[in-house]
mmCIF file of C-alpha atoms in Angstrom:
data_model
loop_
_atom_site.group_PDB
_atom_site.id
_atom_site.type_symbol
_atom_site.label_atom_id
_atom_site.label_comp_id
_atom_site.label_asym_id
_atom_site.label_seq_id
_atom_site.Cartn_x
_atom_site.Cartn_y
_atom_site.Cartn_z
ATOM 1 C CA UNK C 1 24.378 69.715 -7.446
ATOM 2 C CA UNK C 2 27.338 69.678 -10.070
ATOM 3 C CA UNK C 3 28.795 66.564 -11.777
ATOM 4 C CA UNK C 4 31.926 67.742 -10.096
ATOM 5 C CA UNK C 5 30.374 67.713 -6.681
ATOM 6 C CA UNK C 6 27.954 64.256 -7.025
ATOM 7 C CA UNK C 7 30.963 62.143 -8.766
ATOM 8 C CA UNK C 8 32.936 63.369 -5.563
ATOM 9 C CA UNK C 9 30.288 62.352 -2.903
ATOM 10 C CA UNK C 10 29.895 59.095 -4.717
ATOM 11 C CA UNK C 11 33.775 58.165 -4.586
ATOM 12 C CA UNK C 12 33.547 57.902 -0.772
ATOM 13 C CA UNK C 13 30.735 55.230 -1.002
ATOM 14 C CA UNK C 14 32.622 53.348 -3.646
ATOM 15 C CA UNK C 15 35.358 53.119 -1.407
ATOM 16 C CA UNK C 16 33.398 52.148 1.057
ATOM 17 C CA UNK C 17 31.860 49.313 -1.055
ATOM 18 C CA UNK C 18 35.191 48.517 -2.463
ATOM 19 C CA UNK C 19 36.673 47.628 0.743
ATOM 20 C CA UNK C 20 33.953 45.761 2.309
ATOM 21 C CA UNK C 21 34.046 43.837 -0.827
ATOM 22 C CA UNK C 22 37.694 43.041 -0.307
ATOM 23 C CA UNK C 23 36.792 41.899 3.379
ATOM 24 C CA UNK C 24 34.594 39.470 2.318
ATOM 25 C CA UNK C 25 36.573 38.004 0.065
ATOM 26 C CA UNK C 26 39.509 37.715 2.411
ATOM 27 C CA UNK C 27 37.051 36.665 5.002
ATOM 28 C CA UNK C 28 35.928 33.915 2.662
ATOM 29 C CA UNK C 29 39.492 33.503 1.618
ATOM 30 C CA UNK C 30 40.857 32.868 5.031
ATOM 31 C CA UNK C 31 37.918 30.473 6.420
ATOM 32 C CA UNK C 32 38.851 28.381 2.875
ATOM 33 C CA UNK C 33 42.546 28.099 4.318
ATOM 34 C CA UNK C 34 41.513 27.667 7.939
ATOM 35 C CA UNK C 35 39.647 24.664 6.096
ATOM 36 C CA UNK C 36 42.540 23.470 4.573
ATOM 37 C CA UNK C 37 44.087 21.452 7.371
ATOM 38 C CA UNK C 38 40.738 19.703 8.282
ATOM 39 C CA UNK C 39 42.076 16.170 6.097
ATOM 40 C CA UNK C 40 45.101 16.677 8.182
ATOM 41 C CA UNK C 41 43.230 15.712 10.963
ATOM 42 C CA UNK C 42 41.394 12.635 9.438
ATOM 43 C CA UNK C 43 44.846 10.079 10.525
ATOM 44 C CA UNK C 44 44.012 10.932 14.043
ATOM 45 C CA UNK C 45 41.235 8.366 13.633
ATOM 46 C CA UNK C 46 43.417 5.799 13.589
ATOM 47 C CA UNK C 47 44.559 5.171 16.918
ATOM 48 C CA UNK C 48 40.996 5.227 17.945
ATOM 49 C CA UNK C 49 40.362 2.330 15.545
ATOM 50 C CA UNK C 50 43.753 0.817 17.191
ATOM 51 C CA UNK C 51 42.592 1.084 20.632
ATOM 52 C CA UNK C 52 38.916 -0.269 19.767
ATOM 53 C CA UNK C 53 40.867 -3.536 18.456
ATOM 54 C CA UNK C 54 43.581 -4.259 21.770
ATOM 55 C CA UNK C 55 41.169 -6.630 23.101
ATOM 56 C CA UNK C 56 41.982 -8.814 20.291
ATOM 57 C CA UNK C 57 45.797 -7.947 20.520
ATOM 58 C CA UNK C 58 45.898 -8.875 23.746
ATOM 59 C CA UNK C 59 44.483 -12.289 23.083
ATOM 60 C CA UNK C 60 46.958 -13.070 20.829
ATOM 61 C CA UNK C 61 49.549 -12.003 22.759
ATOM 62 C CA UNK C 62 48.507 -14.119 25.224
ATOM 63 C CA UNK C 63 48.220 -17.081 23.293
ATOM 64 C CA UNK C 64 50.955 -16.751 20.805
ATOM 65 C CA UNK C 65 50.654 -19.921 18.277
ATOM 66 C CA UNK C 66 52.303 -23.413 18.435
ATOM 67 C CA UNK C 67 52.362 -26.371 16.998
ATOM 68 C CA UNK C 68 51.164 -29.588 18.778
ATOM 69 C CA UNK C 69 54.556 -31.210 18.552
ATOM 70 C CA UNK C 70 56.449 -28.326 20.242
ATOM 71 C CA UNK C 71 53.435 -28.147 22.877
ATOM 72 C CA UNK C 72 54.455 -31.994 23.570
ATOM 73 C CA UNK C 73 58.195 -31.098 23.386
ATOM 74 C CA UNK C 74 57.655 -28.305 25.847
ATOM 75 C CA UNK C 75 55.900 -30.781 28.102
ATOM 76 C CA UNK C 76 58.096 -33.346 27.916
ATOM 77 C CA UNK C 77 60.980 -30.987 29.003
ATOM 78 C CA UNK C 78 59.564 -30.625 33.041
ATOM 79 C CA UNK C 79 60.121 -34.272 33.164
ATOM 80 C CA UNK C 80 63.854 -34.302 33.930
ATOM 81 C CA UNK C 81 64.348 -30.601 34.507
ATOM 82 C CA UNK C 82 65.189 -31.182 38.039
ATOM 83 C CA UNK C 83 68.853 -32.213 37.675
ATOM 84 C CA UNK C 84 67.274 -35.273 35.552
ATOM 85 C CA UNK C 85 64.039 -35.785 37.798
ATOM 86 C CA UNK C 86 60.312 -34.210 37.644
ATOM 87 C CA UNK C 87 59.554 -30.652 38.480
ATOM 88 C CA UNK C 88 58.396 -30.541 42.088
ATOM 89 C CA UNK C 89 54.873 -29.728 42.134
ATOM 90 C CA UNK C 90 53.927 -26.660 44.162
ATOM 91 C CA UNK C 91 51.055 -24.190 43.991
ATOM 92 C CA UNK C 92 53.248 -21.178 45.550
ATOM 93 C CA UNK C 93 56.205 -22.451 43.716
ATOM 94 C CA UNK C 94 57.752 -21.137 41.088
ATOM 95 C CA UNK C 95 59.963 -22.948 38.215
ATOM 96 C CA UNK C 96 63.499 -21.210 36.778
ATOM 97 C CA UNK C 97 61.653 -20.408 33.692
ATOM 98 C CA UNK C 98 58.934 -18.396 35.912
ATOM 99 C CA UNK C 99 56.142 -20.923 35.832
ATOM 100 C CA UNK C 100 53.941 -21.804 38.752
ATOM 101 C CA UNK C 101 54.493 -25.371 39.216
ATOM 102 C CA UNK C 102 50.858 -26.702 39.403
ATOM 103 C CA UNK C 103 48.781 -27.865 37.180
ATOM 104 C CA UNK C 104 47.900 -24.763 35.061
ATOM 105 C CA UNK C 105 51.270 -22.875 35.581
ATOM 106 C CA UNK C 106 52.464 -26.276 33.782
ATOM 107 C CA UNK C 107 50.251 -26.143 30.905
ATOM 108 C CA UNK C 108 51.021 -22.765 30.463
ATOM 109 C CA UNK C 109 54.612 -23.740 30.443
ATOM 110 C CA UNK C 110 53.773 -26.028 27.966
ATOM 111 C CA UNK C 111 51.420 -23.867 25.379
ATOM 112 C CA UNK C 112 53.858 -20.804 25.922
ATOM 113 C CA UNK C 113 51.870 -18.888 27.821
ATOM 114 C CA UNK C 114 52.998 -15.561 29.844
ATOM 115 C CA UNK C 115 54.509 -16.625 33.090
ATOM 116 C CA UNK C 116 53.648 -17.434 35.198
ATOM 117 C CA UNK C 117 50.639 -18.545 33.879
ATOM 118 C CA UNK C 118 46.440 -18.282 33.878
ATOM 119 C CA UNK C 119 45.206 -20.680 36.270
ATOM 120 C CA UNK C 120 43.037 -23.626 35.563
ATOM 121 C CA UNK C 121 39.659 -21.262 35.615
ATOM 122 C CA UNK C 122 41.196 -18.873 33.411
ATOM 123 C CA UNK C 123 42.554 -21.721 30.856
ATOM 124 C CA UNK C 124 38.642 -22.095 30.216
ATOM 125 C CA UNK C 125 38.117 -18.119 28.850
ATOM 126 C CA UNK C 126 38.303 -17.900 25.577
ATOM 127 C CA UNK C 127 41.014 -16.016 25.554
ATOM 128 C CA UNK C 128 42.853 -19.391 25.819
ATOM 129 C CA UNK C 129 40.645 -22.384 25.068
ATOM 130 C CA UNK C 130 37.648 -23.148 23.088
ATOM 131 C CA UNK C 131 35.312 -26.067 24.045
ATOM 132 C CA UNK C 132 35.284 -29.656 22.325
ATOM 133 C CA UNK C 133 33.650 -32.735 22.429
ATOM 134 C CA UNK C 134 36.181 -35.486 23.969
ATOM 135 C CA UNK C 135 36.443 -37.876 20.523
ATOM 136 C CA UNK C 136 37.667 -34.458 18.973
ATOM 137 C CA UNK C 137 40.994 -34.521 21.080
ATOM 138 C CA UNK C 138 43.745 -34.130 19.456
ATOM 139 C CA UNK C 139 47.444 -34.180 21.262
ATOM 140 C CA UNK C 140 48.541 -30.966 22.393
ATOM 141 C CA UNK C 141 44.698 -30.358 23.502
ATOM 142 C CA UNK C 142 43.557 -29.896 26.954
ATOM 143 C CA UNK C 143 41.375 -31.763 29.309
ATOM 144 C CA UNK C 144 40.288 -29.932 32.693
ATOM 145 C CA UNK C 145 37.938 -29.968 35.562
ATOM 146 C CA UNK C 146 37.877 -26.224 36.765
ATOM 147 C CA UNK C 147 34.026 -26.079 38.487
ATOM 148 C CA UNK C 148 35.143 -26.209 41.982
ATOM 149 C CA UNK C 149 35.601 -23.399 44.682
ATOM 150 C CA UNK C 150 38.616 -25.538 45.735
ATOM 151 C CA UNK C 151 41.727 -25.199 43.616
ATOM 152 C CA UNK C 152 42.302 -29.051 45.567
ATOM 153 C CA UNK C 153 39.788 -30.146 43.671
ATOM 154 C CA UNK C 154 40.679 -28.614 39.875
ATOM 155 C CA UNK C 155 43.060 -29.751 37.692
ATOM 156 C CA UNK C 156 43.684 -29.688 33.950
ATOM 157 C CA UNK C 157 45.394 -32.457 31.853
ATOM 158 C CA UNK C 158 47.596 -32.203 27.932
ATOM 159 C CA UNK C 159 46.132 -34.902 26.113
ATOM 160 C CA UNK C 160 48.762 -37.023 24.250
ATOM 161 C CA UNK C 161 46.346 -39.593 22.375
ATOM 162 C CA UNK C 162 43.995 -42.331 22.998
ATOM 163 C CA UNK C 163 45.218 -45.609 25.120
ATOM 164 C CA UNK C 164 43.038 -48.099 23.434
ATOM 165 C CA UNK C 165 40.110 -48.109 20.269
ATOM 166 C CA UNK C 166 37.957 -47.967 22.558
ATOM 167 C CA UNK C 167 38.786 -44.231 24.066
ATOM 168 C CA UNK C 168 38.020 -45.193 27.375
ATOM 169 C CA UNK C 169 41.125 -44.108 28.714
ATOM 170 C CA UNK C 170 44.261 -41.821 27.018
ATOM 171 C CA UNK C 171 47.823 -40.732 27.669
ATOM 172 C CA UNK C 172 48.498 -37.403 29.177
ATOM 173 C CA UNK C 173 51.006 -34.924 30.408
ATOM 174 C CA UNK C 174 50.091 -33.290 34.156
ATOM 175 C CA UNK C 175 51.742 -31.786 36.837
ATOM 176 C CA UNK C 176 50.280 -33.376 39.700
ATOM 177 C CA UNK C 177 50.158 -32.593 43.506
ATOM 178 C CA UNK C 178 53.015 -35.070 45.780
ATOM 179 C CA UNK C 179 54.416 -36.689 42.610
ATOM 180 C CA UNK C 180 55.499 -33.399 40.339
ATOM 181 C CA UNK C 181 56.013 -33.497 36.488
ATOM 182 C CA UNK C 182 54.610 -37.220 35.164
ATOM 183 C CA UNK C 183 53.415 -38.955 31.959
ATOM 184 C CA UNK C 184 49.949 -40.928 33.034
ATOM 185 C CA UNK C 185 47.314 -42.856 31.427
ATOM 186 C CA UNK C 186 43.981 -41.063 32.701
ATOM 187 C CA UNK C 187 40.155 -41.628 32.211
ATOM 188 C CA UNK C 188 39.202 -37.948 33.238
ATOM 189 C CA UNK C 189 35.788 -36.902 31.297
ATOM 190 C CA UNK C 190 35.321 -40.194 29.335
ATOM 191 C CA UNK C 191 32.511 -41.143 31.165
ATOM 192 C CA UNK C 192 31.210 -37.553 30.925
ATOM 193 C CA UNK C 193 30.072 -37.397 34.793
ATOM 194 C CA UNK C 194 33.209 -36.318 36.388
ATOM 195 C CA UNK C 195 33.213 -32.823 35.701
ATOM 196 C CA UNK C 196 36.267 -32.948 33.006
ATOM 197 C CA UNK C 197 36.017 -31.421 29.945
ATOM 198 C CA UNK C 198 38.217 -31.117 26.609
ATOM 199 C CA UNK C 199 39.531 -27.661 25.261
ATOM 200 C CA UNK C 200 41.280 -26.859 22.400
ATOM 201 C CA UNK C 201 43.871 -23.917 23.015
ATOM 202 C CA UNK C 202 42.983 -21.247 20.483
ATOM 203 C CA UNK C 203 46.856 -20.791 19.468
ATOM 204 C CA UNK C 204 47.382 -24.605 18.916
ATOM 205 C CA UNK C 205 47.929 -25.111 15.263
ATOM 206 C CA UNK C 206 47.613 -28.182 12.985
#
């Protein structure tokens, strides 16, 4: 075979080469920019991370904070809201400002709760209170007796401070059933048997 004749059967195959060569490299070339956009994607984490945290969100929304004054302002306000007399109290009733007018719906009314309020069994979640021993109340804080299948027989109190040095008995804000809206000196869970308990509303401050 001539040099003429081999260099020409060669060029083919170095063509050949050549171009499978080039598509590689523009195969390599075009998964690198198909690669590209892959930190684009990274932000979409976020709402994951956003959704994984609502729980907490929603808490706080629920319990949005206040101070203990304005919680004993707030309370203070169902007193004469009736044309100058007490809030009727009602279990299926419902105030102007959207509160249920019961116990609970009151000291939801009261801590700023969403209308028209948790009732007395959900005031104990976490969500909303946090247990405390009873010489730890402060005024603003809760007392309440929710372990009954009867709502007759639950009720929850806003502490307003102790009565005496002694603590056997303190002043307290309550709607309560037949009398409505009233400021009353109680003894509820001083002795320890009676099935009250003191809370301290998570979004209380000072």
């Amino acid at each position: 075979m001539s040099m003429s004749t081999a260099t020409s059967a060669t060029r083919p195959t170095a063509r050949r080469w050549g171009m499978a060569a080039l598509t590689a490299f523009l195969c390599v070339g075009s998964t690198a920019l198909t690669a590209l956009p892959a930190p684009a994607a990274q932000p979409a984490a976020a709402p994951v991370a956003a959704h994984a945290a609502a729980p907490h969100r929603t808490a706080a929304a629920a319990a949005p904070a206040i101070s203990r004054a304005q919680v004993l302002a707030r309370a203070k306000t169902w007193l004469t809201a009736n044309n100058g007399r007490p809030v009727p109290y009602g279990q299926k009733l419902y105030w102007k400002d959207g509160y249920r007018q019961d116990c609970s719906g009151y000291v939801s009314m009261a801590l700023r709760l969403g209308a028209p309020g948790p009732n007395t069994v959900t005031l104990k979640k976490s969500a909303y209170t946090r247990p405390i021993a009873m010489k730890d109340l402060a005024p603003g804080d809760l007392v309440i007796k929710a372990d009954s299948d009867s709502a007759d027989f639950r009720h929850v109190v806003i502490f307003d401070g102790w009565a005496n040095a002694a603590h056997s008995a303190y002043k307290s804000y309550e709607q309560a059933g037949g009398v409505g809206t009233r400021w009353k000196q109680h003894s509820y869970g001083v002795n320890g048997r009676d099935g009250y308990h003191a809370y301290r509303p998570v979004n209380i401050t000072g």
